[in-house]
């Protein structure tokens, strides 16, 4: 599965060559560490769809072509998840249902992994879809209007 997804990303120009190699290592590791590794696959598929959605229109507002991910972007979205999965594998063993009464550490790590991927997906979706908002965003630190595509900019659509 990791090989197919890395190759798919490379062929569709979602990943650079180095990004595809990194994605394969991360994907293989994540799936080998447990079934929750498939959350990373889900994040990748949904995030890729959002990145490609109305890409031509979004390119007018973006300074660089953000649709092709390199190893830095792959690792930025996955290294914490791999670390959580590795800690779970080493200290808790096989994945099981989330049950804080039975296994607090395993359940906490499982929830941390889910939260990690949910946060990454929310960030990706807000960036990729927020740029399409018709209203001008404001910078969250200064509350001043900024051009669409500015990091840290929030639109009314995104806040609603």
mmCIF file of C-alpha atoms in Angstrom:
data_model
loop_
_atom_site.group_PDB
_atom_site.id
_atom_site.type_symbol
_atom_site.label_atom_id
_atom_site.label_comp_id
_atom_site.label_asym_id
_atom_site.label_seq_id
_atom_site.Cartn_x
_atom_site.Cartn_y
_atom_site.Cartn_z
ATOM 1 C CA UNK A 1 0.000 0.000 0.000
ATOM 2 C CA UNK A 2 2.819 2.414 0.851
ATOM 3 C CA UNK A 3 4.462 1.729 -2.515
ATOM 4 C CA UNK A 4 1.224 2.302 -4.421
ATOM 5 C CA UNK A 5 0.464 5.553 -2.597
ATOM 6 C CA UNK A 6 3.987 6.955 -3.002
ATOM 7 C CA UNK A 7 3.973 6.076 -6.702
ATOM 8 C CA UNK A 8 0.476 7.544 -7.114
ATOM 9 C CA UNK A 9 1.590 10.791 -5.457
ATOM 10 C CA UNK A 10 4.665 11.002 -7.659
ATOM 11 C CA UNK A 11 2.772 10.281 -10.906
ATOM 12 C CA UNK A 12 0.070 12.832 -10.056
ATOM 13 C CA UNK A 13 2.721 15.421 -9.234
ATOM 14 C CA UNK A 14 1.595 15.628 -5.601
ATOM 15 C CA UNK A 15 5.055 14.489 -4.444
ATOM 16 C CA UNK A 16 8.575 15.239 -5.621
ATOM 17 C CA UNK A 17 10.914 12.261 -6.082
ATOM 18 C CA UNK A 18 12.377 12.804 -2.601
ATOM 19 C CA UNK A 19 8.877 13.401 -1.233
ATOM 20 C CA UNK A 20 7.704 10.078 -2.683
ATOM 21 C CA UNK A 21 10.644 8.197 -1.147
ATOM 22 C CA UNK A 22 10.005 9.859 2.210
ATOM 23 C CA UNK A 23 6.276 9.164 1.927
ATOM 24 C CA UNK A 24 6.999 5.503 1.234
ATOM 25 C CA UNK A 25 9.231 5.206 4.322
ATOM 26 C CA UNK A 26 6.677 7.006 6.494
ATOM 27 C CA UNK A 27 3.708 5.087 5.057
ATOM 28 C CA UNK A 28 5.405 1.708 5.354
ATOM 29 C CA UNK A 29 6.524 2.438 8.921
ATOM 30 C CA UNK A 30 3.121 3.745 9.943
ATOM 31 C CA UNK A 31 1.241 0.723 8.601
ATOM 32 C CA UNK A 32 3.786 -1.726 10.043
ATOM 33 C CA UNK A 33 3.382 -0.142 13.477
ATOM 34 C CA UNK A 34 -0.362 -0.825 13.540
ATOM 35 C CA UNK A 35 -3.697 -0.535 11.807
ATOM 36 C CA UNK A 36 -4.075 3.065 12.945
ATOM 37 C CA UNK A 37 -1.380 3.771 10.366
ATOM 38 C CA UNK A 38 -4.191 3.808 7.846
ATOM 39 C CA UNK A 39 -5.247 7.162 9.357
ATOM 40 C CA UNK A 40 -2.181 8.613 7.661
ATOM 41 C CA UNK A 41 -3.409 7.179 4.360
ATOM 42 C CA UNK A 42 -6.809 8.793 4.874
ATOM 43 C CA UNK A 43 -5.166 12.137 5.712
ATOM 44 C CA UNK A 44 -3.034 11.916 2.568
ATOM 45 C CA UNK A 45 -5.963 11.096 0.274
ATOM 46 C CA UNK A 46 -8.278 13.814 1.608
ATOM 47 C CA UNK A 47 -5.475 16.382 1.773
ATOM 48 C CA UNK A 48 -4.421 15.639 -1.801
ATOM 49 C CA UNK A 49 -7.991 16.090 -3.049
ATOM 50 C CA UNK A 50 -8.209 19.440 -1.244
ATOM 51 C CA UNK A 51 -4.863 20.553 -2.685
ATOM 52 C CA UNK A 52 -5.908 19.708 -6.233
ATOM 53 C CA UNK A 53 -9.412 21.216 -5.823
ATOM 54 C CA UNK A 54 -9.619 24.383 -7.950
ATOM 55 C CA UNK A 55 -5.814 24.427 -8.176
ATOM 56 C CA UNK A 56 -5.783 26.844 -11.106
ATOM 57 C CA UNK A 57 -7.856 29.401 -9.221
ATOM 58 C CA UNK A 58 -5.810 28.975 -6.034
ATOM 59 C CA UNK A 59 -2.537 29.431 -7.928
ATOM 60 C CA UNK A 60 -3.506 33.074 -8.542
ATOM 61 C CA UNK A 61 -3.308 33.729 -4.796
ATOM 62 C CA UNK A 62 -0.355 31.528 -3.825
ATOM 63 C CA UNK A 63 3.238 32.716 -4.058
ATOM 64 C CA UNK A 64 4.645 29.282 -4.910
ATOM 65 C CA UNK A 65 3.318 25.990 -6.253
ATOM 66 C CA UNK A 66 2.327 24.235 -3.040
ATOM 67 C CA UNK A 67 0.706 21.265 -4.741
ATOM 68 C CA UNK A 68 3.927 19.231 -5.022
ATOM 69 C CA UNK A 69 5.141 18.098 -1.589
ATOM 70 C CA UNK A 70 8.766 17.448 -0.738
ATOM 71 C CA UNK A 71 10.299 15.446 2.109
ATOM 72 C CA UNK A 72 10.080 18.368 4.546
ATOM 73 C CA UNK A 73 6.329 18.677 4.082
ATOM 74 C CA UNK A 74 5.870 14.909 4.320
ATOM 75 C CA UNK A 75 7.820 14.749 7.572
ATOM 76 C CA UNK A 76 6.168 17.853 9.017
ATOM 77 C CA UNK A 77 2.813 16.090 8.778
ATOM 78 C CA UNK A 78 3.951 12.662 9.897
ATOM 79 C CA UNK A 79 6.964 12.548 12.198
ATOM 80 C CA UNK A 80 4.941 13.156 15.400
ATOM 81 C CA UNK A 81 2.480 10.439 14.364
ATOM 82 C CA UNK A 82 5.296 7.963 13.711
ATOM 83 C CA UNK A 83 6.807 8.828 17.092
ATOM 84 C CA UNK A 84 3.465 8.245 18.848
ATOM 85 C CA UNK A 85 2.998 4.943 17.027
ATOM 86 C CA UNK A 86 6.537 3.826 17.885
ATOM 87 C CA UNK A 87 6.057 4.630 21.578
ATOM 88 C CA UNK A 88 2.762 2.718 21.516
ATOM 89 C CA UNK A 89 4.387 -0.273 19.809
ATOM 90 C CA UNK A 90 7.344 -0.384 22.225
ATOM 91 C CA UNK A 91 5.468 0.194 25.495
ATOM 92 C CA UNK A 92 1.974 -1.141 24.782
ATOM 93 C CA UNK A 93 2.381 -3.716 22.025
ATOM 94 C CA UNK A 94 -0.493 -4.550 19.744
ATOM 95 C CA UNK A 95 -3.203 -1.956 19.198
ATOM 96 C CA UNK A 96 -6.522 -2.535 20.922
ATOM 97 C CA UNK A 97 -9.753 -0.648 21.508
ATOM 98 C CA UNK A 98 -9.525 2.674 23.297
ATOM 99 C CA UNK A 99 -10.394 1.909 26.912
ATOM 100 C CA UNK A 100 -8.948 4.212 29.560
ATOM 101 C CA UNK A 101 -9.936 1.865 32.395
ATOM 102 C CA UNK A 102 -8.058 -1.061 30.875
ATOM 103 C CA UNK A 103 -5.000 0.713 29.452
ATOM 104 C CA UNK A 104 -4.539 4.409 30.092
ATOM 105 C CA UNK A 105 -1.214 4.755 28.241
ATOM 106 C CA UNK A 106 -2.326 2.843 25.136
ATOM 107 C CA UNK A 107 -5.606 4.745 25.011
ATOM 108 C CA UNK A 108 -3.883 8.105 25.500
ATOM 109 C CA UNK A 109 -1.422 7.359 22.706
ATOM 110 C CA UNK A 110 -4.219 6.210 20.389
ATOM 111 C CA UNK A 111 -6.130 9.430 21.056
ATOM 112 C CA UNK A 112 -2.955 11.472 20.559
ATOM 113 C CA UNK A 113 -2.418 9.838 17.165
ATOM 114 C CA UNK A 114 -6.004 10.511 16.100
ATOM 115 C CA UNK A 115 -5.723 14.121 17.306
ATOM 116 C CA UNK A 116 -2.411 14.544 15.471
ATOM 117 C CA UNK A 117 -3.856 13.436 12.142
ATOM 118 C CA UNK A 118 -7.067 15.410 12.703
ATOM 119 C CA UNK A 119 -5.051 18.577 13.392
ATOM 120 C CA UNK A 120 -2.935 18.097 10.273
ATOM 121 C CA UNK A 121 -6.014 17.483 8.155
ATOM 122 C CA UNK A 122 -7.798 20.533 9.600
ATOM 123 C CA UNK A 123 -4.737 22.683 8.861
ATOM 124 C CA UNK A 124 -4.507 21.359 5.301
ATOM 125 C CA UNK A 125 -8.206 21.799 4.603
ATOM 126 C CA UNK A 126 -8.318 25.303 6.066
ATOM 127 C CA UNK A 127 -5.328 26.361 3.963
ATOM 128 C CA UNK A 128 -6.446 24.692 0.758
ATOM 129 C CA UNK A 129 -10.102 25.679 0.944
ATOM 130 C CA UNK A 130 -9.834 28.945 2.875
ATOM 131 C CA UNK A 131 -7.916 30.565 0.042
ATOM 132 C CA UNK A 132 -11.090 30.204 -2.054
ATOM 133 C CA UNK A 133 -13.109 32.408 0.321
ATOM 134 C CA UNK A 134 -14.609 35.480 -1.305
ATOM 135 C CA UNK A 135 -13.915 37.659 1.744
ATOM 136 C CA UNK A 136 -10.484 39.041 2.562
ATOM 137 C CA UNK A 137 -8.796 37.229 5.436
ATOM 138 C CA UNK A 138 -7.468 38.926 8.542
ATOM 139 C CA UNK A 139 -4.173 38.034 10.150
ATOM 140 C CA UNK A 140 -4.882 36.334 13.474
ATOM 141 C CA UNK A 141 -2.014 38.112 15.235
ATOM 142 C CA UNK A 142 -2.795 41.695 14.156
ATOM 143 C CA UNK A 143 -6.441 41.534 13.013
ATOM 144 C CA UNK A 144 -5.375 43.433 9.863
ATOM 145 C CA UNK A 145 -6.626 42.464 6.401
ATOM 146 C CA UNK A 146 -4.063 40.471 4.390
ATOM 147 C CA UNK A 147 -3.995 39.006 0.866
ATOM 148 C CA UNK A 148 -5.548 35.577 0.348
ATOM 149 C CA UNK A 149 -2.971 32.828 0.759
ATOM 150 C CA UNK A 150 -1.133 34.560 3.614
ATOM 151 C CA UNK A 151 -0.132 32.111 6.350
ATOM 152 C CA UNK A 152 -2.076 32.850 9.519
ATOM 153 C CA UNK A 153 -4.899 34.582 7.655
ATOM 154 C CA UNK A 154 -8.469 33.660 8.666
ATOM 155 C CA UNK A 155 -11.581 34.421 6.656
ATOM 156 C CA UNK A 156 -15.119 34.728 7.997
ATOM 157 C CA UNK A 157 -15.896 31.544 6.072
ATOM 158 C CA UNK A 158 -13.125 29.734 7.897
ATOM 159 C CA UNK A 159 -14.270 30.952 11.284
ATOM 160 C CA UNK A 160 -17.937 30.061 10.649
#
